[in-house]
Amino acid sequence: MRVILLFICCFVLFSCTEHKLVKDFEKQTIPKSAAGLEEFRMVDDDENKVITQKNANAKLVYADNLIKLGDYELAIRIYLEVYEDIKYRDNQRDDALFKLGKTYESVLYEDADINQSIYYYQLIITEFPLSDRRLEAFQRSELLKLQLEEREIYKNNTTE
């Protein structure tokens, strides 16, 4: 039994040596036509797309951490950068918009602006109709509109 197992291990080891992989790579043909080159580039584009998506996720996480540290201005710039770059996936872009809305609605942000927050939530609803965040954005925007109306009513009642 051990001899057979040893034989199998040796066979696998010697059949997958680096030399065989290098020889297989050397046997690949280089495309001679422009169409072949385009197909070759598409593989690189896919790899760049993956890198781009990871870059967007890293930016969003970085901006989230900036919010926790209280650097709202830089976080807002990063969220806007992710939203405005169409190379990123829609779910990353709408996530950036949602976080922009939450940032502008936050009571911790000294330049909080409910109208700006509503604007970003409305952008999610109009630009990303298939977004997972759409319902929550709608709920938040409507709640903020009610808060604005209540403030106006309160302001009118106190001035009279």
Short mmCIF file of C-alpha atoms in Angstrom, two decimals:
data_model
loop_
_atom_site.label_atom_id
_atom_site.label_comp_id
_atom_site.label_asym_id
_atom_site.label_seq_id
_atom_site.Cartn_x
_atom_site.Cartn_y
_atom_site.Cartn_z
CA MET A 1 0.00 0.00 0.00
CA ARG A 2 2.80 2.41 0.91
CA VAL A 3 4.68 1.55 -2.25
CA ILE A 4 1.66 2.32 -4.39
CA LEU A 5 1.06 5.60 -2.55
CA LEU A 6 4.74 6.53 -2.95
CA PHE A 7 4.58 5.68 -6.65
CA ILE A 8 1.48 7.88 -7.13
CA CYS A 9 3.09 10.79 -5.26
CA CYS A 10 6.26 10.54 -7.34
CA PHE A 11 4.26 10.37 -10.57
CA VAL A 12 2.26 13.49 -9.68
CA LEU A 13 5.38 15.32 -8.55
CA PHE A 14 7.33 14.62 -11.72
CA SER A 15 4.43 15.25 -14.07
CA CYS A 16 3.89 18.77 -12.69
CA THR A 17 7.43 20.07 -12.70
CA GLU A 18 8.21 23.67 -13.50
CA HIS A 19 9.87 22.66 -16.76
CA LYS A 20 6.66 21.23 -18.12
CA LEU A 21 4.76 24.41 -17.25
CA VAL A 22 7.44 26.56 -18.85
CA LYS A 23 7.44 24.40 -21.97
CA ASP A 24 3.65 24.68 -22.22
CA PHE A 25 3.94 28.46 -21.91
CA GLU A 26 6.63 28.57 -24.60
CA LYS A 27 4.36 26.63 -26.96
CA GLN A 28 1.67 29.31 -26.85
CA THR A 29 1.19 31.12 -30.12
CA ILE A 30 1.38 34.86 -30.30
CA PRO A 31 -1.62 36.31 -32.14
CA LYS A 32 -0.68 37.75 -35.53
CA SER A 33 -3.92 39.57 -36.30
CA ALA A 34 -5.37 42.65 -34.68
CA ALA A 35 -8.43 40.66 -33.62
CA GLY A 36 -6.21 38.20 -31.80
CA LEU A 37 -4.46 41.04 -30.03
CA GLU A 38 -7.81 42.49 -28.99
CA GLU A 39 -8.82 39.15 -27.48
CA PHE A 40 -5.48 39.04 -25.71
CA ARG A 41 -6.09 42.55 -24.31
CA MET A 42 -9.55 41.61 -23.08
CA VAL A 43 -7.98 39.30 -20.52
CA ASP A 44 -5.89 42.19 -19.24
CA ASP A 45 -8.97 44.42 -19.18
CA ASP A 46 -10.79 41.87 -17.03
CA GLU A 47 -7.87 41.84 -14.61
CA ASN A 48 -7.89 45.65 -14.54
CA LYS A 49 -11.64 45.57 -13.90
CA VAL A 50 -11.09 43.35 -10.86
CA ILE A 51 -8.38 45.70 -9.62
CA THR A 52 -10.70 48.68 -10.19
CA GLN A 53 -13.49 47.04 -8.18
CA LYS A 54 -11.12 46.28 -5.34
CA ASN A 55 -9.95 49.89 -5.51
CA ALA A 56 -13.54 51.12 -5.12
CA ASN A 57 -14.11 48.85 -2.14
CA ALA A 58 -10.89 50.07 -0.55
CA LYS A 59 -11.94 53.69 -1.09
CA LEU A 60 -15.33 53.07 0.49
CA VAL A 61 -13.80 51.37 3.52
CA TYR A 62 -11.25 54.17 3.83
CA ALA A 63 -14.00 56.80 3.70
CA ASP A 64 -16.02 54.85 6.29
CA ASN A 65 -13.02 54.93 8.61
CA LEU A 66 -12.57 58.66 7.99
CA ILE A 67 -16.18 59.19 9.09
CA LYS A 68 -15.44 57.30 12.29
CA LEU A 69 -12.42 59.53 12.85
CA GLY A 70 -14.47 62.67 12.22
CA ASP A 71 -12.88 63.73 8.90
CA TYR A 72 -16.18 64.25 7.10
CA GLU A 73 -14.86 66.53 4.35
CA LEU A 74 -12.31 64.03 3.01
CA ALA A 75 -14.79 61.17 3.32
CA ILE A 76 -17.33 63.15 1.31
CA ARG A 77 -14.75 63.80 -1.41
CA ILE A 78 -13.91 60.09 -1.59
CA TYR A 79 -17.58 59.07 -1.72
CA LEU A 80 -18.15 61.57 -4.54
CA GLU A 81 -15.10 60.25 -6.37
CA VAL A 82 -16.47 56.69 -6.24
CA TYR A 83 -19.95 57.81 -7.33
CA GLU A 84 -18.73 59.94 -10.24
CA ASP A 85 -16.40 57.29 -11.69
CA ILE A 86 -18.46 55.13 -14.05
CA LYS A 87 -15.78 52.41 -14.10
CA TYR A 88 -17.06 51.26 -10.72
CA ARG A 89 -20.01 48.90 -10.42
CA ASP A 90 -23.46 50.32 -9.77
CA ASN A 91 -23.70 48.75 -6.32
CA GLN A 92 -20.47 50.51 -5.31
CA ARG A 93 -21.61 53.82 -6.75
CA ASP A 94 -25.02 53.67 -5.08
CA ASP A 95 -23.35 52.65 -1.83
CA ALA A 96 -21.24 55.81 -2.06
CA LEU A 97 -24.39 57.89 -2.64
CA PHE A 98 -26.15 56.27 0.29
CA LYS A 99 -23.22 56.99 2.57
CA LEU A 100 -23.16 60.58 1.31
CA GLY A 101 -26.81 60.90 2.28
CA LYS A 102 -26.16 59.44 5.72
CA THR A 103 -23.18 61.75 6.22
CA TYR A 104 -25.16 64.88 5.39
CA GLU A 105 -27.98 63.75 7.65
CA SER A 106 -25.64 63.02 10.57
CA VAL A 107 -25.97 65.25 13.62
CA LEU A 108 -22.24 64.79 14.25
CA TYR A 109 -21.33 66.55 11.00
CA GLU A 110 -21.20 70.27 11.70
CA ASP A 111 -22.19 71.16 8.11
CA ALA A 112 -25.12 68.72 8.10
CA ASP A 113 -27.65 69.57 5.43
CA ILE A 114 -30.91 67.66 5.28
CA ASN A 115 -31.71 68.97 1.80
CA GLN A 116 -28.37 67.69 0.53
CA SER A 117 -29.06 64.35 2.17
CA ILE A 118 -32.47 64.13 0.49
CA TYR A 119 -30.80 65.00 -2.82
CA TYR A 120 -28.38 62.06 -2.58
CA TYR A 121 -31.16 59.67 -1.58
CA GLN A 122 -33.22 60.86 -4.56
CA LEU A 123 -30.22 60.25 -6.83
CA ILE A 124 -30.15 56.62 -5.72
CA ILE A 125 -33.85 56.27 -6.50
CA THR A 126 -33.58 57.83 -9.97
CA GLU A 127 -30.16 56.65 -11.15
CA PHE A 128 -30.12 53.15 -9.67
CA PRO A 129 -33.67 51.77 -9.88
CA LEU A 130 -32.47 48.19 -9.30
CA SER A 131 -30.41 49.08 -6.25
CA ASP A 132 -30.73 47.15 -3.01
CA ARG A 133 -30.52 50.52 -1.24
CA ARG A 134 -33.43 52.05 -3.14
CA LEU A 135 -36.15 51.26 -0.60
CA GLU A 136 -34.10 52.44 2.35
CA ALA A 137 -33.11 55.59 0.44
CA PHE A 138 -36.79 56.28 -0.27
CA GLN A 139 -37.73 55.74 3.38
CA ARG A 140 -34.94 57.98 4.62
CA SER A 141 -35.71 60.75 2.15
CA GLU A 142 -39.40 60.74 3.05
CA LEU A 143 -38.59 60.76 6.76
CA LEU A 144 -36.24 63.70 6.26
CA LYS A 145 -38.91 65.55 4.27
CA LEU A 146 -41.31 65.06 7.18
CA GLN A 147 -38.69 66.39 9.58
CA LEU A 148 -38.24 69.48 7.40
CA GLU A 149 -42.00 70.04 7.34
CA GLU A 150 -42.19 69.68 11.13
CA ARG A 151 -39.37 72.19 11.54
CA GLU A 152 -41.18 74.65 9.29
CA ILE A 153 -44.42 74.20 11.24
CA TYR A 154 -42.58 74.60 14.54
CA LYS A 155 -40.75 77.66 13.24
CA ASN A 156 -44.01 79.23 12.03
CA ASN A 157 -45.75 78.51 15.35
CA THR A 158 -42.95 80.01 17.45
CA THR A 159 -42.69 83.20 15.39
CA GLU A 160 -46.41 83.96 15.57
#
